[in-house]
Tab-separated table of N, CA and C in Angstrom:
chain	number	residue	atom	x	y	z
A	444	VAL	N	-26.379	7.482	-1.612
A	444	VAL	CA	-24.967	7.798	-1.735
A	444	VAL	C	-24.211	7.028	-0.674
A	445	ALA	N	-23.243	6.256	-1.090
A	445	ALA	CA	-22.428	5.476	-0.156
A	445	ALA	C	-21.391	6.372	0.499
A	446	GLU	N	-21.165	6.131	1.769
A	446	GLU	CA	-20.172	6.902	2.514
A	446	GLU	C	-18.820	6.214	2.425
A	447	THR	N	-17.764	7.001	2.182
A	447	THR	CA	-16.406	6.458	2.153
A	447	THR	C	-15.783	6.648	3.521
A	448	ILE	N	-15.215	5.584	4.050
A	448	ILE	CA	-14.628	5.598	5.385
A	448	ILE	C	-13.116	5.552	5.264
A	449	ASN	N	-12.429	6.403	6.035
A	449	ASN	CA	-10.977	6.356	6.100
A	449	ASN	C	-10.606	5.149	6.951
A	450	THR	N	-10.182	4.092	6.301
A	450	THR	CA	-9.929	2.812	6.947
A	450	THR	C	-8.482	2.711	7.404
A	451	GLU	N	-8.293	2.224	8.609
A	451	GLU	CA	-6.935	1.992	9.088
A	451	GLU	C	-6.370	0.748	8.415
A	452	MET	N	-5.180	0.899	7.926
A	452	MET	CA	-4.478	-0.173	7.255
A	452	MET	C	-3.110	-0.260	7.900
A	453	ASP	N	-2.637	-1.456	8.175
A	453	ASP	CA	-1.311	-1.648	8.752
A	453	ASP	C	-0.335	-2.041	7.662
A	454	ILE	N	0.857	-1.424	7.698
A	454	ILE	CA	1.948	-1.838	6.806
A	454	ILE	C	3.185	-2.033	7.669
A	455	TYR	N	3.932	-3.063	7.364
A	455	TYR	CA	5.148	-3.354	8.127
A	455	TYR	C	6.060	-4.250	7.322
A	456	PRO	N	7.367	-4.260	7.573
A	456	PRO	CA	8.069	-3.331	8.457
A	456	PRO	C	8.179	-1.962	7.796
A	457	ASN	N	8.426	-0.964	8.578
A	457	ASN	CA	8.616	0.392	8.062
A	457	ASN	C	9.670	1.071	8.915
A	458	PRO	N	10.879	1.250	8.396
A	458	PRO	CA	11.321	1.105	7.011
A	458	PRO	C	11.417	-0.361	6.562
A	459	VAL	N	11.424	-0.552	5.231
A	459	VAL	CA	11.422	-1.877	4.627
A	459	VAL	C	12.611	-2.014	3.683
A	460	SER	N	13.110	-3.244	3.556
A	460	SER	CA	14.199	-3.517	2.614
A	460	SER	C	13.741	-4.391	1.452
A	461	ASP	N	12.959	-5.441	1.754
A	461	ASP	CA	12.585	-6.420	0.733
A	461	ASP	C	11.075	-6.591	0.573
A	462	GLN	N	10.426	-7.146	1.581
A	462	GLN	CA	9.002	-7.479	1.516
A	462	GLN	C	8.193	-6.552	2.418
A	463	LEU	N	7.232	-5.848	1.820
A	463	LEU	CA	6.321	-4.999	2.567
A	463	LEU	C	5.027	-5.778	2.763
A	464	THR	N	4.584	-5.890	4.008
A	464	THR	CA	3.338	-6.579	4.316
A	464	THR	C	2.254	-5.548	4.564
A	465	ILE	N	1.103	-5.766	3.928
A	465	ILE	CA	-0.035	-4.856	4.035
A	465	ILE	C	-1.202	-5.635	4.601
A	466	LYS	N	-1.815	-5.062	5.633
A	466	LYS	CA	-2.994	-5.678	6.238
A	466	LYS	C	-4.130	-4.663	6.156
A	467	ALA	N	-5.147	-4.993	5.376
A	467	ALA	CA	-6.299	-4.112	5.190
A	467	ALA	C	-7.569	-4.881	5.543
A	468	PRO	N	-8.571	-4.191	6.069
A	468	PRO	CA	-9.781	-4.881	6.520
A	468	PRO	C	-10.751	-5.285	5.409
A	469	VAL	N	-10.590	-4.720	4.206
A	469	VAL	CA	-11.495	-5.033	3.097
A	469	VAL	C	-10.700	-5.170	1.804
A	470	ALA	N	-11.303	-5.783	0.791
A	470	ALA	CA	-10.674	-5.887	-0.523
A	470	ALA	C	-10.778	-4.549	-1.243
A	471	GLY	N	-9.868	-4.309	-2.185
A	471	GLY	CA	-9.903	-3.056	-2.928
A	471	GLY	C	-8.743	-2.928	-3.890
A	472	MET	N	-8.441	-1.685	-4.270
A	472	MET	CA	-7.345	-1.384	-5.189
A	472	MET	C	-6.182	-0.787	-4.401
A	473	LEU	N	-4.978	-1.177	-4.789
A	473	LEU	CA	-3.786	-0.750	-4.075
A	473	LEU	C	-2.784	-0.168	-5.061
A	474	GLN	N	-2.169	0.967	-4.700
A	474	GLN	CA	-1.124	1.573	-5.521
A	474	GLN	C	0.013	2.035	-4.628
A	475	ILE	N	1.233	1.979	-5.181
A	475	ILE	CA	2.396	2.566	-4.518
A	475	ILE	C	2.934	3.636	-5.448
A	476	ILE	N	3.079	4.843	-4.904
A	476	ILE	CA	3.516	6.018	-5.655
A	476	ILE	C	4.796	6.556	-5.022
A	477	SER	N	5.774	6.928	-5.850
A	477	SER	CA	7.004	7.545	-5.338
A	477	SER	C	6.735	9.010	-5.009
A	478	VAL	N	7.675	9.659	-4.312
A	478	VAL	CA	7.494	11.080	-3.979
A	478	VAL	C	7.494	11.949	-5.225
A	479	THR	N	8.005	11.434	-6.342
A	479	THR	CA	7.991	12.190	-7.595
A	479	THR	C	6.701	11.952	-8.390
A	480	GLY	N	5.802	11.103	-7.857
A	480	GLY	CA	4.526	10.838	-8.517
A	480	GLY	C	4.528	9.645	-9.446
A	481	GLN	N	5.624	8.918	-9.513
A	481	GLN	CA	5.715	7.749	-10.388
A	481	GLN	C	4.962	6.568	-9.778
A	482	LEU	N	4.110	5.922	-10.585
A	482	LEU	CA	3.401	4.724	-10.147
A	482	LEU	C	4.400	3.570	-10.130
A	483	MET	N	4.635	3.008	-8.954
A	483	MET	CA	5.619	1.941	-8.790
A	483	MET	C	4.975	0.554	-8.759
A	484	TYR	N	3.724	0.491	-8.314
A	484	TYR	CA	3.032	-0.787	-8.157
A	484	TYR	C	1.535	-0.523	-8.199
A	485	SER	N	0.805	-1.433	-8.819
A	485	SER	CA	-0.648	-1.302	-8.846
A	485	SER	C	-1.274	-2.688	-8.822
A	486	GLU	N	-2.249	-2.857	-7.966
A	486	GLU	CA	-3.004	-4.097	-7.863
A	486	GLU	C	-4.476	-3.692	-7.920
A	487	VAL	N	-5.141	-4.014	-9.022
A	487	VAL	CA	-6.509	-3.556	-9.233
A	487	VAL	C	-7.493	-4.268	-8.316
A	488	ASP	N	-7.343	-5.564	-8.140
A	488	ASP	CA	-8.256	-6.324	-7.298
A	488	ASP	C	-7.453	-7.105	-6.280
A	489	THR	N	-7.396	-6.603	-5.075
A	489	THR	CA	-6.621	-7.276	-4.027
A	489	THR	C	-7.453	-8.414	-3.457
A	490	ALA	N	-7.538	-9.481	-4.209
A	490	ALA	CA	-8.380	-10.619	-3.832
A	490	ALA	C	-7.923	-11.266	-2.532
A	491	THR	N	-6.652	-11.115	-2.168
A	491	THR	CA	-6.167	-11.713	-0.925
A	491	THR	C	-6.575	-10.888	0.289
A	492	LEU	N	-7.087	-9.669	0.060
A	492	LEU	CA	-7.558	-8.845	1.166
A	492	LEU	C	-9.051	-9.097	1.346
A	493	PRO	N	-9.635	-9.053	2.517
A	493	PRO	CA	-8.974	-8.689	3.750
A	493	PRO	C	-7.985	-9.765	4.191
A	494	GLY	N	-6.960	-9.341	4.842
A	494	GLY	CA	-5.889	-10.215	5.262
A	494	GLY	C	-4.567	-9.578	4.933
A	495	ASN	N	-3.555	-10.394	4.703
A	495	ASN	CA	-2.215	-9.882	4.450
A	495	ASN	C	-1.830	-10.042	2.984
A	496	LEU	N	-1.196	-9.019	2.462
A	496	LEU	CA	-0.654	-9.027	1.110
A	496	LEU	C	0.804	-8.643	1.214
A	497	GLN	N	1.680	-9.401	0.569
A	497	GLN	CA	3.106	-9.071	0.583
A	497	GLN	C	3.523	-8.573	-0.783
A	498	ILE	N	4.274	-7.460	-0.777
A	498	ILE	CA	4.754	-6.860	-2.017
A	498	ILE	C	6.271	-6.795	-1.960
A	499	ASP	N	6.915	-7.262	-3.043
A	499	ASP	CA	8.372	-7.203	-3.145
A	499	ASP	C	8.778	-5.796	-3.567
A	500	VAL	N	9.428	-5.062	-2.669
A	500	VAL	CA	9.891	-3.704	-2.969
A	500	VAL	C	11.417	-3.649	-3.056
A	501	SER	N	12.052	-4.818	-3.164
A	501	SER	CA	13.519	-4.876	-3.153
A	501	SER	C	14.156	-4.116	-4.320
A	502	LYS	N	13.448	-3.985	-5.437
A	502	LYS	CA	14.011	-3.291	-6.598
A	502	LYS	C	13.698	-1.792	-6.602
A	503	PHE	N	12.906	-1.316	-5.630
A	503	PHE	CA	12.641	0.111	-5.505
A	503	PHE	C	13.908	0.818	-5.049
A	504	SER	N	14.140	2.018	-5.527
A	504	SER	CA	15.242	2.833	-5.040
A	504	SER	C	14.951	3.268	-3.614
A	505	PRO	N	16.014	3.437	-2.784
A	505	PRO	CA	15.784	3.929	-1.424
A	505	PRO	C	15.061	5.279	-1.454
A	506	GLY	N	14.132	5.465	-0.538
A	506	GLY	CA	13.402	6.726	-0.476
A	506	GLY	C	12.048	6.568	0.183
A	507	ILE	N	11.209	7.582	0.015
A	507	ILE	CA	9.884	7.629	0.608
A	507	ILE	C	8.839	7.299	-0.458
A	508	TYR	N	7.868	6.484	-0.076
A	508	TYR	CA	6.798	6.066	-0.971
A	508	TYR	C	5.462	6.190	-0.254
A	509	TYR	N	4.395	6.312	-1.053
A	509	TYR	CA	3.037	6.380	-0.511
A	509	TYR	C	2.246	5.195	-1.012
A	510	LEU	N	1.584	4.530	-0.099
A	510	LEU	CA	0.721	3.419	-0.426
A	510	LEU	C	-0.718	3.931	-0.336
A	511	ILE	N	-1.472	3.793	-1.409
A	511	ILE	CA	-2.846	4.275	-1.475
A	511	ILE	C	-3.764	3.072	-1.646
A	512	PHE	N	-4.734	2.971	-0.752
A	512	PHE	CA	-5.701	1.873	-0.796
A	512	PHE	C	-7.093	2.452	-0.985
A	513	ARG	N	-7.830	1.897	-1.951
A	513	ARG	CA	-9.218	2.303	-2.190
A	513	ARG	C	-10.087	1.057	-2.258
A	514	GLY	N	-11.032	0.981	-1.352
A	514	GLY	CA	-12.027	-0.085	-1.368
A	514	GLY	C	-13.362	0.496	-1.778
A	515	GLU	N	-14.379	-0.341	-1.843
A	515	GLU	CA	-15.700	0.132	-2.246
A	515	GLU	C	-16.218	1.223	-1.307
A	516	THR	N	-15.958	1.043	-0.009
A	516	THR	CA	-16.402	2.045	0.971
A	516	THR	C	-15.267	2.467	1.895
A	517	ALA	N	-14.017	2.238	1.477
A	517	ALA	CA	-12.880	2.534	2.349
A	517	ALA	C	-11.759	3.207	1.568
A	518	PHE	N	-10.982	4.013	2.278
A	518	PHE	CA	-9.846	4.711	1.676
A	518	PHE	C	-8.766	4.883	2.738
A	519	SER	N	-7.498	4.693	2.354
A	519	SER	CA	-6.403	4.907	3.290
A	519	SER	C	-5.126	5.228	2.522
A	520	THR	N	-4.304	6.082	3.101
A	520	THR	CA	-2.994	6.408	2.549
A	520	THR	C	-1.962	6.250	3.651
A	521	LYS	N	-0.864	5.584	3.350
A	521	LYS	CA	0.234	5.404	4.302
A	521	LYS	C	1.550	5.740	3.612
A	522	MET	N	2.474	6.259	4.380
A	522	MET	CA	3.821	6.533	3.888
A	522	MET	C	4.749	5.449	4.429
A	523	PHE	N	5.713	5.022	3.591
A	523	PHE	CA	6.731	4.106	4.088
A	523	PHE	C	8.079	4.467	3.491
A	524	VAL	N	9.131	3.995	4.142
A	524	VAL	CA	10.501	4.274	3.732
A	524	VAL	C	11.127	2.984	3.234
A	525	LYS	N	11.725	3.036	2.052
A	525	LYS	CA	12.477	1.907	1.498
A	525	LYS	C	13.950	2.165	1.752
A	526	ASN	N	14.603	1.241	2.468
A	526	ASN	CA	16.052	1.350	2.740
A	526	ASN	C	16.858	0.963	1.543
């Protein structure tokens, strides 16, 4: 049985207006969910990770969002604010 590790992931800037940068240590799946539970963004295979991934959030309504990252052995959730 593989162990899942809560992996630290950096997101910036927070709050964000246009481009959200995500830095994760491993490749995996990424989702952005609104506080109402609406799926706003999904990337099944973050091939650019590990490293930096930029997501355009300029068309998101202002508010609070949750970024969920799932890798083969890693998991992380972060909250960010869209201005």
